[in-house]
Coordinates of C-alpha atoms and ligand atoms in Angstrom, one line a residue:
X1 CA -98.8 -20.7 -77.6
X2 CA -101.8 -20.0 -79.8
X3 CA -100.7 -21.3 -82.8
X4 CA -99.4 -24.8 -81.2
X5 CA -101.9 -27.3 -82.2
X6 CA -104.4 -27.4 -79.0
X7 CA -106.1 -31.1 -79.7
X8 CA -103.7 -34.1 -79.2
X9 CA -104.9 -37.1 -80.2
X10 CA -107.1 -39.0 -77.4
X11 CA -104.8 -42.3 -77.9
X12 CA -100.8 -41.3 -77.2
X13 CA -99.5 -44.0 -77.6
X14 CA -97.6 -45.1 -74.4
X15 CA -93.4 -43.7 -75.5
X16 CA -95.1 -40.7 -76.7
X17 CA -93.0 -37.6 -76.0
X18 CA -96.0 -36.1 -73.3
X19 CA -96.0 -39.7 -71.2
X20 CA -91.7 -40.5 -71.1
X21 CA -91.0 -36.9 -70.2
X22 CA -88.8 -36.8 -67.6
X23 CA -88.6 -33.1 -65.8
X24 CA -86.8 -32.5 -62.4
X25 CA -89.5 -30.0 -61.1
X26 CA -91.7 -31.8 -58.1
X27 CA -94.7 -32.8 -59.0
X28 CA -95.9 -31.6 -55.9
X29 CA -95.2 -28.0 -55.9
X30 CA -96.9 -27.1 -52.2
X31 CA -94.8 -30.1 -50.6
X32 CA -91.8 -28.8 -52.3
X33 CA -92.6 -25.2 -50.9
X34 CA -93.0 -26.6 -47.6
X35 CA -90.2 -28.4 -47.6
X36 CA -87.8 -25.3 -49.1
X37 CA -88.9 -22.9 -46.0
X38 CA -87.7 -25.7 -43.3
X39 CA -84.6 -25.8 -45.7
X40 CA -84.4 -21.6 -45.0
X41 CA -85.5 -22.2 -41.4
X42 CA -82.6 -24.4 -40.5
X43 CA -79.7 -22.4 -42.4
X44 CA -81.2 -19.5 -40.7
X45 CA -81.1 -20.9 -37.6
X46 CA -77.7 -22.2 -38.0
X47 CA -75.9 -18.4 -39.0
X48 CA -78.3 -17.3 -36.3
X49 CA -76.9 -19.3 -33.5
X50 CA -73.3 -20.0 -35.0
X51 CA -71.8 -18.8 -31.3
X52 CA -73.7 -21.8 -29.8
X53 CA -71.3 -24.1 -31.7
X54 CA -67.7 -25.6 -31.6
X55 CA -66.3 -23.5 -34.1
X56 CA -64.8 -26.8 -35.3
X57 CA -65.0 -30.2 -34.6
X58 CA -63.5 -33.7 -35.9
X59 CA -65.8 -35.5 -38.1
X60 CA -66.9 -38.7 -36.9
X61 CA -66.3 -42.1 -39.3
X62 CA -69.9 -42.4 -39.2
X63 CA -69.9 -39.3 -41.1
X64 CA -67.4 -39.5 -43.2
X65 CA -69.1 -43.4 -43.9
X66 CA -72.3 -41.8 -45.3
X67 CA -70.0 -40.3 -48.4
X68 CA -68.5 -43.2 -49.5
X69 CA -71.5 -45.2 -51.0
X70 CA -72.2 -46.5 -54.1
X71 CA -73.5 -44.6 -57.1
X72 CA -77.3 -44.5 -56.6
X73 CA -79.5 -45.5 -59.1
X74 CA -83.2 -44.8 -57.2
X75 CA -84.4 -41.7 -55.9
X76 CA -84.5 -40.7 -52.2
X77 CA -86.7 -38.1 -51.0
X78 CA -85.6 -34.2 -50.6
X79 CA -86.4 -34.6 -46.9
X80 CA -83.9 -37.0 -46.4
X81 CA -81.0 -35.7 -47.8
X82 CA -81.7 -32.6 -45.6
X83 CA -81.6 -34.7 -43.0
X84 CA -78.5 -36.1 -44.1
X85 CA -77.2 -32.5 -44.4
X86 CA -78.3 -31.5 -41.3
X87 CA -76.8 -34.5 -39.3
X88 CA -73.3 -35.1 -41.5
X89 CA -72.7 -31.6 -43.3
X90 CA -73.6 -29.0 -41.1
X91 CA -71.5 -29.8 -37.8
X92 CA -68.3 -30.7 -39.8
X93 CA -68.0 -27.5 -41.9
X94 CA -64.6 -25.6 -41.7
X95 CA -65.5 -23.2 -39.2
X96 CA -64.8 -19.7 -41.1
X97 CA -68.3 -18.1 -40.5
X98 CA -67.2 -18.6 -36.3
X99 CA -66.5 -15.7 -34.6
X100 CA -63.8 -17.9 -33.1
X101 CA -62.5 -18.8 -36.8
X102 CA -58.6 -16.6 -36.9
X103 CA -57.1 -19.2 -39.0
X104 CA -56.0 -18.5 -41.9
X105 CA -58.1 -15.2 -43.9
X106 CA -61.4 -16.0 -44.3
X107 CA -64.2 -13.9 -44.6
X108 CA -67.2 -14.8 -42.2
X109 CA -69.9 -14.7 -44.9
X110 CA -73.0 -12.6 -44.5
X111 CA -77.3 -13.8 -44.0
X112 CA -77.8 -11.6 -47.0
X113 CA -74.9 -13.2 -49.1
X114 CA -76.3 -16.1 -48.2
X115 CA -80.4 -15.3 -49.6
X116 CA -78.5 -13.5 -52.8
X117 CA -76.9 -17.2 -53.6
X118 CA -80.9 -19.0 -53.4
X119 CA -81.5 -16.0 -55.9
X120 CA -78.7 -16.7 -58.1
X121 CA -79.3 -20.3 -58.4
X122 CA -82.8 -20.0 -58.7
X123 CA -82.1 -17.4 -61.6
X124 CA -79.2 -19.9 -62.8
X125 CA -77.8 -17.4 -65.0
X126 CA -74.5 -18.6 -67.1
X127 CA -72.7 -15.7 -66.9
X128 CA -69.8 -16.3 -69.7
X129 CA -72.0 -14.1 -72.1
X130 CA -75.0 -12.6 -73.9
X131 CA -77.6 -9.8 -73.7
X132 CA -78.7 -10.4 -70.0
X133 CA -79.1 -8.0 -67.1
X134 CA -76.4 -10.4 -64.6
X135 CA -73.7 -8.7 -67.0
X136 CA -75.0 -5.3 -66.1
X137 CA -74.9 -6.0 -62.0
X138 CA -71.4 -7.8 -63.0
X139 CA -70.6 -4.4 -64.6
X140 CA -72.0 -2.6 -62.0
X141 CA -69.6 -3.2 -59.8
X142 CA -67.3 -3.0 -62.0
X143 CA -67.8 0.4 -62.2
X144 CA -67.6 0.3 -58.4
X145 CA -63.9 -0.8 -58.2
X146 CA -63.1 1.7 -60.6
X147 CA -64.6 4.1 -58.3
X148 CA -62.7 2.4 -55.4
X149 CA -59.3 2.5 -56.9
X150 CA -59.7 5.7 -58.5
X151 CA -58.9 3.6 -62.1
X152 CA -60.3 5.1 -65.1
X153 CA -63.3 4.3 -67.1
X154 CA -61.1 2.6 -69.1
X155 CA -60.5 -0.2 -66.6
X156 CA -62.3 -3.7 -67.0
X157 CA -62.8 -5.9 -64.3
X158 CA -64.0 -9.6 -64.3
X159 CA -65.2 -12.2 -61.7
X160 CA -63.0 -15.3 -60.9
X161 CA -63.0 -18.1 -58.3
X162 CA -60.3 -16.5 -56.2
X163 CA -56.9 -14.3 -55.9
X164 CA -55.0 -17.4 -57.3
X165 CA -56.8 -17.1 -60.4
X166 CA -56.9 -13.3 -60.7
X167 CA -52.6 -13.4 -59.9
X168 CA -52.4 -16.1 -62.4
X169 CA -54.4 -13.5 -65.2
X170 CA -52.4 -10.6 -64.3
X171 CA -49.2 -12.6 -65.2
X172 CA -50.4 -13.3 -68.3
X173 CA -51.9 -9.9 -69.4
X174 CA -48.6 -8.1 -68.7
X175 CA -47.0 -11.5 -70.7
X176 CA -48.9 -10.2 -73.7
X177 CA -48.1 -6.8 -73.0
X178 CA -44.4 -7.1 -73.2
X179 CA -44.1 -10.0 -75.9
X180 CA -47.5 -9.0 -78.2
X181 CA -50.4 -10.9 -79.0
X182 CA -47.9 -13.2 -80.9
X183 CA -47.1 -14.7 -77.8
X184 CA -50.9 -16.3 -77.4
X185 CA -49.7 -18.6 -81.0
X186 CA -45.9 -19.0 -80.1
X187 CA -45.6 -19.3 -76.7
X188 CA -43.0 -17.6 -74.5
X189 CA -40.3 -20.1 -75.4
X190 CA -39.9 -17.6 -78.7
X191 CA -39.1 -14.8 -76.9
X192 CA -35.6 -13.1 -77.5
X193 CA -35.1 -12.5 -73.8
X194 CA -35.9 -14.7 -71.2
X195 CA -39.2 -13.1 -69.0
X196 CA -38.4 -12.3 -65.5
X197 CA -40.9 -11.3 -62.2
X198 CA -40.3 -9.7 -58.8
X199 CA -42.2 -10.0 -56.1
X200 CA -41.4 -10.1 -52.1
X201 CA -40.3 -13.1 -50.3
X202 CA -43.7 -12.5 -48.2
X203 CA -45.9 -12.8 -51.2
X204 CA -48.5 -15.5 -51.3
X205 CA -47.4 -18.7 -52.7
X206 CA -49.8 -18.8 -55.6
X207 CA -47.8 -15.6 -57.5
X208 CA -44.7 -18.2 -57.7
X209 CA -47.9 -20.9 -59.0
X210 CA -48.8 -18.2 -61.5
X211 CA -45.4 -17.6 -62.7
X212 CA -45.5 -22.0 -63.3
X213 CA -48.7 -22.1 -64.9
X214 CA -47.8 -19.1 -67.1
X215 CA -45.5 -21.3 -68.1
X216 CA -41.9 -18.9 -66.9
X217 CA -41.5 -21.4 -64.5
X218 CA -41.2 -20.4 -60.5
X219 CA -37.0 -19.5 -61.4
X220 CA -37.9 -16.5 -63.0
X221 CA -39.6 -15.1 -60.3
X222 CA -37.0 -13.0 -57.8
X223 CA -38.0 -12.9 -54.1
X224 CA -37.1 -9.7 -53.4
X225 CA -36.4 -9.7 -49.5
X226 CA -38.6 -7.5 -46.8
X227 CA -37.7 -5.2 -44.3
X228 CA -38.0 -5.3 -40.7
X229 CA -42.0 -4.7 -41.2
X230 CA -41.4 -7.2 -43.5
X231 CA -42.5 -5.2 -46.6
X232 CA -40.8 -5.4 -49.9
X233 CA -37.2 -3.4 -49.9
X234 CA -37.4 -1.5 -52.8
X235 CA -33.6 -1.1 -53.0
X236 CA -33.2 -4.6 -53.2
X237 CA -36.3 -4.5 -56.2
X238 CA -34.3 -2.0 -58.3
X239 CA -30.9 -4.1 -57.6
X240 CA -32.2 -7.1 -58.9
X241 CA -33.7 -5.4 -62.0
X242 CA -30.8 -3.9 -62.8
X243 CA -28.6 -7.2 -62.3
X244 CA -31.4 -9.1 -64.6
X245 CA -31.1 -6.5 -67.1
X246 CA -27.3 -6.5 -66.9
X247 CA -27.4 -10.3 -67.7
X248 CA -29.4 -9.7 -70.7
X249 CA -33.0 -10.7 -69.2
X250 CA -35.9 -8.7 -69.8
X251 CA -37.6 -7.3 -66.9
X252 CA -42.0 -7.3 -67.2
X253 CA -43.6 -8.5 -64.2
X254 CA -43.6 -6.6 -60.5
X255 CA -46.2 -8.1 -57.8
X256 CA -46.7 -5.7 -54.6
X257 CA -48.7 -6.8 -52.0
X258 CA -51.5 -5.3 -49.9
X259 CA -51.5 -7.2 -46.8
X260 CA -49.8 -10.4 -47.1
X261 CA -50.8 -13.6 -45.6
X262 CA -48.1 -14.4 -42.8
X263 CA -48.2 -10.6 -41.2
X264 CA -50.5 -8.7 -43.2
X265 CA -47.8 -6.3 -44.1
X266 CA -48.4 -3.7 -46.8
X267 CA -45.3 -3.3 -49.6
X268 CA -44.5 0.2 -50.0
X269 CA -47.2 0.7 -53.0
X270 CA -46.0 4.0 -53.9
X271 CA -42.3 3.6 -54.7
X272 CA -43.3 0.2 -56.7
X273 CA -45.4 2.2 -58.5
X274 CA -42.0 5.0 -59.2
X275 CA -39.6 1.7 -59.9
X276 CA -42.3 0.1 -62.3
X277 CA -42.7 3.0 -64.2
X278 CA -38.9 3.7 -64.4
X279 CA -38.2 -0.2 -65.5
X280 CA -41.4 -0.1 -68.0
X281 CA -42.3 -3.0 -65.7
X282 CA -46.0 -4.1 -65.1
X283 CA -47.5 -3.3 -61.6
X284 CA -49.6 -5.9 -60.4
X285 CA -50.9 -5.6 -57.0
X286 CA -52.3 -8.9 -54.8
X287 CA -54.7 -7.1 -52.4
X288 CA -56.3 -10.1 -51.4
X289 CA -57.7 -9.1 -48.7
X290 CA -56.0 -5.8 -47.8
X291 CA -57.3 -4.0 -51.2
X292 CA -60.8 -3.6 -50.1
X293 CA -59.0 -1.6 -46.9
X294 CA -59.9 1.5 -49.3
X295 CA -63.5 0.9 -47.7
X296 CA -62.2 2.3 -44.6
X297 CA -60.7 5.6 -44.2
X298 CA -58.6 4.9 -41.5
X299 CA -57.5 1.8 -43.5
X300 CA -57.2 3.7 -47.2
X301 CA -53.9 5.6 -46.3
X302 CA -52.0 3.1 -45.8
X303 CA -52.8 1.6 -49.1
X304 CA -51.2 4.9 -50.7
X305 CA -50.1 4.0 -54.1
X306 CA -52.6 1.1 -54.9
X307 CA -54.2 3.8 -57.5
X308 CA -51.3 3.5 -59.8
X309 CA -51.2 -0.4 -60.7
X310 CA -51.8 -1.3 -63.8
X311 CA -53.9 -4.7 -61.8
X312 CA -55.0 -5.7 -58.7
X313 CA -56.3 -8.8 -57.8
X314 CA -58.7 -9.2 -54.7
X315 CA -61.6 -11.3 -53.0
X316 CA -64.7 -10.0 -51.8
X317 CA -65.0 -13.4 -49.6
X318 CA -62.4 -12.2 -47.4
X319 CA -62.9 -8.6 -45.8
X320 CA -65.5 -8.4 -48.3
X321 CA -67.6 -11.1 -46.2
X322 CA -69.1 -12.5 -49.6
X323 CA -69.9 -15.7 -49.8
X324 CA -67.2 -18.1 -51.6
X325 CA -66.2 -17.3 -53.9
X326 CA -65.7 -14.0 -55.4
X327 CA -62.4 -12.9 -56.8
X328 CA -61.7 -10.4 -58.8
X329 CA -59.4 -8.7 -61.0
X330 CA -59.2 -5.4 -62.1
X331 CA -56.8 -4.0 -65.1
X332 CA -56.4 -0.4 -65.5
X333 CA -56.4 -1.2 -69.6
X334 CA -59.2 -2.6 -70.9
X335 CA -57.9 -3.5 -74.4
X336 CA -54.5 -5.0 -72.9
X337 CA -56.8 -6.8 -70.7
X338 CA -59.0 -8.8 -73.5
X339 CA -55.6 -9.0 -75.8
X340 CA -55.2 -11.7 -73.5
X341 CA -58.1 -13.5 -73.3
X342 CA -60.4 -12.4 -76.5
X343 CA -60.8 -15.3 -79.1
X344 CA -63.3 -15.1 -82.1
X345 CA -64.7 -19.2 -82.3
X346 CA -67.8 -19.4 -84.3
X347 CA -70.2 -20.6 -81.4
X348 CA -69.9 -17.8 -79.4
X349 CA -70.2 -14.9 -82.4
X350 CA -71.8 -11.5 -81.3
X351 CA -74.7 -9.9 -82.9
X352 CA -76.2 -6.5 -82.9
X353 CA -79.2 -7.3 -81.1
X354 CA -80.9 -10.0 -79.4
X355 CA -79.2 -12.6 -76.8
X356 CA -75.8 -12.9 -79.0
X357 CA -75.3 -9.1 -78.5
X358 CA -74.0 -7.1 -75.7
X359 CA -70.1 -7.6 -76.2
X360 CA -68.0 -7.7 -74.6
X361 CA -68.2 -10.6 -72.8
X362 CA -66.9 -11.5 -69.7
X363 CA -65.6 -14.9 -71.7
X364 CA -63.1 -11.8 -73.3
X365 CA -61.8 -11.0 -70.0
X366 CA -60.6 -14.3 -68.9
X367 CA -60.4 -18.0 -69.4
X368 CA -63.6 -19.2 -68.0
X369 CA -66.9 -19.9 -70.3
X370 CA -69.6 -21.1 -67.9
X371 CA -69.4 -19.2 -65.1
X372 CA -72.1 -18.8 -62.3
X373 CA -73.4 -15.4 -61.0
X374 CA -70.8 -14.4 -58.7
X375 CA -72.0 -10.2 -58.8
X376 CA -75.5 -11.0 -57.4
X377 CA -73.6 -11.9 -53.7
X378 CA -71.2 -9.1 -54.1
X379 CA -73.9 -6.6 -55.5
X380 CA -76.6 -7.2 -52.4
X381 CA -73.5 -7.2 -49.9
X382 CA -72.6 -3.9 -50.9
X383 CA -75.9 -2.6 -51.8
X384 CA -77.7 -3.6 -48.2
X385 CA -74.6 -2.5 -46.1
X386 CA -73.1 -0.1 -48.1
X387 CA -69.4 0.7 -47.9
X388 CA -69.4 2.6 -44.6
X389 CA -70.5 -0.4 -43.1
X390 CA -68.4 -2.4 -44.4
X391 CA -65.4 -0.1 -43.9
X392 CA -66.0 0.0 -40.3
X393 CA -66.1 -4.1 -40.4
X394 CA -62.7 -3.7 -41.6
X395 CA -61.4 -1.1 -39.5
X396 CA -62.9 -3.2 -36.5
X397 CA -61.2 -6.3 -37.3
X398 CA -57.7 -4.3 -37.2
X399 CA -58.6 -2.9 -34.1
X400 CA -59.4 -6.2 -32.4
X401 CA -55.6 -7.1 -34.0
X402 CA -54.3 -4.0 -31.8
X403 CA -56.4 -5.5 -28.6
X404 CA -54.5 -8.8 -29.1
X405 CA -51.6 -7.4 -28.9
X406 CA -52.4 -4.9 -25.9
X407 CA -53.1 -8.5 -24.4
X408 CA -49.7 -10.3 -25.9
X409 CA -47.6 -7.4 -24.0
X410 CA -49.5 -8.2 -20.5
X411 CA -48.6 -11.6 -20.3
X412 CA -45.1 -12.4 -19.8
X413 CA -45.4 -16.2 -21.9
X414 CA -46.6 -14.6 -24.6
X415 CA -44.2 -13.1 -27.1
X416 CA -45.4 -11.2 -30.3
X417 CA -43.5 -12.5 -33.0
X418 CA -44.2 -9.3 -35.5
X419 CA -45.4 -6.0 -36.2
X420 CA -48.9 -5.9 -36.8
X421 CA -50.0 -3.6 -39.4
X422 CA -53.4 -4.7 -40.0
X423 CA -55.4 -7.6 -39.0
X424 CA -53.0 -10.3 -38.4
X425 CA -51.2 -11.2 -35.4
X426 CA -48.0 -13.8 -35.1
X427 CA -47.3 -14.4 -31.6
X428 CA -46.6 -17.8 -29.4
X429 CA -46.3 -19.4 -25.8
X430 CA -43.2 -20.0 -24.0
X431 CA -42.4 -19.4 -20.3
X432 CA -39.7 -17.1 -19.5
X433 CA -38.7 -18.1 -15.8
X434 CA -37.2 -21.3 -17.2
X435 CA -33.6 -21.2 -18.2
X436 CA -32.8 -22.0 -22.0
X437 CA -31.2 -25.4 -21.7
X438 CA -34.5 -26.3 -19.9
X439 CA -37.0 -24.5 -22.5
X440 CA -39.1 -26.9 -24.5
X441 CA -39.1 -26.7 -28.2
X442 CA -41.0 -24.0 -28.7
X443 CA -42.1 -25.0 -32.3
X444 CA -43.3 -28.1 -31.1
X445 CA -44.9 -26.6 -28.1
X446 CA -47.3 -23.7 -30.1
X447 CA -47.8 -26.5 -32.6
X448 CA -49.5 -28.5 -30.0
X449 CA -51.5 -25.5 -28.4
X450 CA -53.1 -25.0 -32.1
X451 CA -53.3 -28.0 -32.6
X452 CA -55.6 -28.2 -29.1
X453 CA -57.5 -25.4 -29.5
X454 CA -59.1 -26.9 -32.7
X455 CA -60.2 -29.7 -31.0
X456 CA -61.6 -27.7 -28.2
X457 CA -63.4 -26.0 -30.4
X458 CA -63.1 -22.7 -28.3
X459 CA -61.2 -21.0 -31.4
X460 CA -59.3 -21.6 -34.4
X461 CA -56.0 -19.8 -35.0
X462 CA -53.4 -20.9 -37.5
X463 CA -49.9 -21.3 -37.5
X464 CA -46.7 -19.9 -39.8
X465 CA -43.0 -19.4 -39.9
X466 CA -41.7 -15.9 -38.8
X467 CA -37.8 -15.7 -39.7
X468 CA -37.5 -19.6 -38.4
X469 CA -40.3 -19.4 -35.4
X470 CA -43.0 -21.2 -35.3
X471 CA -45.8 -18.8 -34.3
X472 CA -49.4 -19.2 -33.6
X473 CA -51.0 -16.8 -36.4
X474 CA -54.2 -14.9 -35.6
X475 CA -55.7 -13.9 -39.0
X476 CA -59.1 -11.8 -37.2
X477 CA -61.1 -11.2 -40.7
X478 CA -64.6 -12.0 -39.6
X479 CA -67.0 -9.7 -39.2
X480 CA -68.3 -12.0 -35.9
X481 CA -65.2 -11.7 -34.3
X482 CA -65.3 -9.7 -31.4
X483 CA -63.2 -8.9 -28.3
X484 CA -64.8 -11.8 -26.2
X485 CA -63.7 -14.4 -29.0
X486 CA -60.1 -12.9 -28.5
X487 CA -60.5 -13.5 -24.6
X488 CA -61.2 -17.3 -25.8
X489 CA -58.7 -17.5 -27.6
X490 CA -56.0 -16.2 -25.2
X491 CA -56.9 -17.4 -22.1
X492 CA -57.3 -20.9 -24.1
X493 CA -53.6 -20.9 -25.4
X494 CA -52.6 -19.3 -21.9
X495 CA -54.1 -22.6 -20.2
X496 CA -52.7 -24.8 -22.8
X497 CA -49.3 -23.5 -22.3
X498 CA -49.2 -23.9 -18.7
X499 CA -50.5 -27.7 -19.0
X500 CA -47.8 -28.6 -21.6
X501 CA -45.2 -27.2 -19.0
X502 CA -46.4 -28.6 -15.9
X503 CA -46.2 -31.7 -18.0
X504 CA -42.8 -30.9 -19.5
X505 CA -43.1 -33.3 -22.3
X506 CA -41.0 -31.8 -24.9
X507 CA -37.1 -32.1 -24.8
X508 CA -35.4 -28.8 -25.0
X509 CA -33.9 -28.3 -28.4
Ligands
PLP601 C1 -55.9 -15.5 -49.7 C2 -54.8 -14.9 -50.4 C3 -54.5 -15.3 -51.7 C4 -55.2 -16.4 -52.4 O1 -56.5 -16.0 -52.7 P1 -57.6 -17.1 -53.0 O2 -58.9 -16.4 -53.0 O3 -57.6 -18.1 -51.8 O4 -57.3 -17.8 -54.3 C5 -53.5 -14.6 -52.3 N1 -52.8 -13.7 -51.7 C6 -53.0 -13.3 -50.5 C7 -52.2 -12.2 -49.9 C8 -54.1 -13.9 -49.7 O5 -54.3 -13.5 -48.5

């Protein structure tokens, strides 16, 4: 500062630079401040009473109205968009920090996740690069997964938006792995064989969307079937390897999973791991939500196996209960890992020293630049809890799973629809006094219940197809969830069921 010139001249004229300067800061700093702590106040009081509240309700046109305005040109003040926040944000959110939220696996979110996000964005680190201490929490926990997985110091890891993302990098790190770094300027379509992926028919959808934007297309991926706990049959894995190799394709890509989304059934990890090895195949592992299971020792065993993939891809917003979003992937081989992503461009050289040094880069490690600071959540999360905590939060939700079913098995209309490994529970409504010819469609019928309970706001469970049924899905992932949110639930879907008969307005199939 001391050797800026310190007297302007008296008479700017009026476009100087110090008069048309246009910042975004208030000019009214204590106002501001004031107005940030009723901002803190009401989120505070919002996690803090969340059990008050529908866990969802239908937004209002009047809502919805306020969003569909023109482009405004003058300001508005801070205290009114709150207000507008307050009134048309806050009520119509999607209900997955609830303890009655069960659809689909969501984490619940945490109030320190939520005070580490302020602190991000106040810190508004772009985490793509550079010499700056976000990299070292990013790397921090890093180091953590390592320590997780048992992976060697060798392993990288990187932050992405989600699962999707991380699946969609582990296709195309083994894709450079079995074609060579060629691949990144040719393209697949010079291969001499024609790529080929296994994964089970329960897998998540977005390994089949990986295997399309990778660019094999979705036919090369084989949907190996399950098992009667609907994990992957390995037999049926090494068949159609063999039959693919036999027809001149080459084998490269094998996704397990660690609790998948329907059932929240585990693939046997271990003999993937054996037929990978054998076939010189990749082993990628979608551990969503299940792969952070090894927090929990009564969880860890069943995840036998997961130590041996060559990836896994996970989200600390799920069991995790970090805010949205934080995905990860983690690959066992840190230079197969940036032979995928690493490009030397000019703008973004490294240096020795200063800001430009510190490589590598996260920008090496996937296919983001900009990229916000997703460790900071994830790194206060685990620091403030601590994994024991957070293990038990996982074991807890699986034993709130078991409760559900103890439940299913005393009511005679309600029929558990399959195994329950973990924390997710398929079951539906029907009444079993009623002959067949006079049952209602029973798709139709749990449809409807769902459909109900969201609107009552009492709970939110989801629904799937289990071998052809339709089945009202429990997914219980929340850390809020407790047993008196599964009593809602129940006795909700047990009323509901009894209405819709008494009624009888469905045809019988
Ligand atoms: C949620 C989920 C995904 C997708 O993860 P996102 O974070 O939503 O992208 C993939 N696989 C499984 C098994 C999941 O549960």
């Amino acid at each position: 500062m001391d050797n800026l010139p310190k007297d302007l001249p008296a008479d700017l004229p009026e476009d100087s630079p110090k008069n048309t300067h246009q910042s975004l800061d208030p000019e009214d700093w204590s106002a501001f401040r004031q107005q940030s702590h009723r901002m803190l106040d009401d989120m505070l009081d919002f996690v803090e009473h969340l059990r008050e509240r529908p866990v969802w309700q239908p937004i209002p046109q009047e809502a919805r109205a306020k969003f569909q305005v023109a482009l405004p040109q003058q300001p508005q003040t801070l205290a009114n968009a709150h207000q507008t926040f307050m009134n048309d944000i806050l009520p119509y959110g999607p209900g997955n920090s609830h303890p009655g939220f069960m659809g689909w696996v969501q984490g619940g979110g945490s109030p320190v996740g939520m005070l580490a996000e302020m602190l991000a964005a106040g810190l508004n680190a772009n985490t793509g690069g550079r010499d700056q201490m976000p990299l070292e929490v990013e790397r921090q926990i890093v180091r953590w997964m390592r320590e997780l997985f048992a992976f060697p110091d060798s392993a990288s890891g990187v932050f992405v938006t989600g699962t999707s993302m991380a699946n969609l990098m582990a296709v195309l790190v083994a894709r450079t792995v079995a074609l060579g770094k060629n691949v990144r300027q040719h393209g697949v379509r010079e291969a001499a064989h024609q790529l080929t992926a296994y994964t089970s028919i329960e897998a998540h959808g977005c390994v089949a969307q990986a295997m399309d934007l990778a660019g094999f297309g979705t036919a090369a991926l084989r949907r190996i079937p399950s098992n009667d706990l609907f994990q992957m049959d390995t037999a049926a894995l090494s068949a159609a390897i063999a039959a693919d190799r036999a027809a001149g394709l080459q084998p490269f890509f094998i996704a397990g999973t660690a609790g998948s989304v329907d059932v929240g059934a585990i693939d046997p990890l271990n003999e993937i791991a054996d037929i990978a090895a054998r076939e010189a195949c990749w082993f990628h592992i979608d551990g969503a939500f299940g792969a952070l299971g090894m927090m929990s020792p009564k969880i860890a065993p069943l995840l036998h196996g997961i130590q041996r993939a060559d990836s896994i891809a996970f989200d600390f917003h799920k069991w995790g209960q970090v805010q949205y979003d934080a995905g990860f992937l983690l690959v066992r081989d840190s230079t197969q890992h940036t032979d995928a992503f690493a490009a030397p461009v000019a703008y973004l050289r490294r240096e020795a020293r200063g800001l430009a040094g510190g490589s590598p880069w996260p920008c090496d490690f996937g296919p983001d630049l900009s990229r916000g600071f997703r460790a900071l959540k994830t790194w206060f999360t685990i620091q403030v809890y601590g994994t024991e905590k957070l293990g038990k939060v996982i074991s807890q939700t699986c034993d709130l799973a078991q409760y559900l079913v103890q439940q299913i098995a005393l009511h005679s209309c309600l029929e558990l629809l399959a195994p329950v490994a973990l924390n997710v529970v398929c079951f539906r409504y029907r009444d079993p006094t009623i002959a067949p010819a006079n049952q209602l469609n029973l798709d139709d019928l749990n449809r409807d219940i769902v459909t109900d309970l969201h609107e009552s706001g009492l709970a939110v469970p989801s629904t799937t197809t289990i071998r052809g049924q339709l089945a009202i899905r429990a997914a219980i992932v929340n850390h809020r969830t407790d047993r008196s949110a599964i009593d809602v639930m129940l006795s909700a879907v047990l009323k509901l069921g009894q209405e819709r008969y008494s009624a009888a307005i469905y045809c019988s199939k």
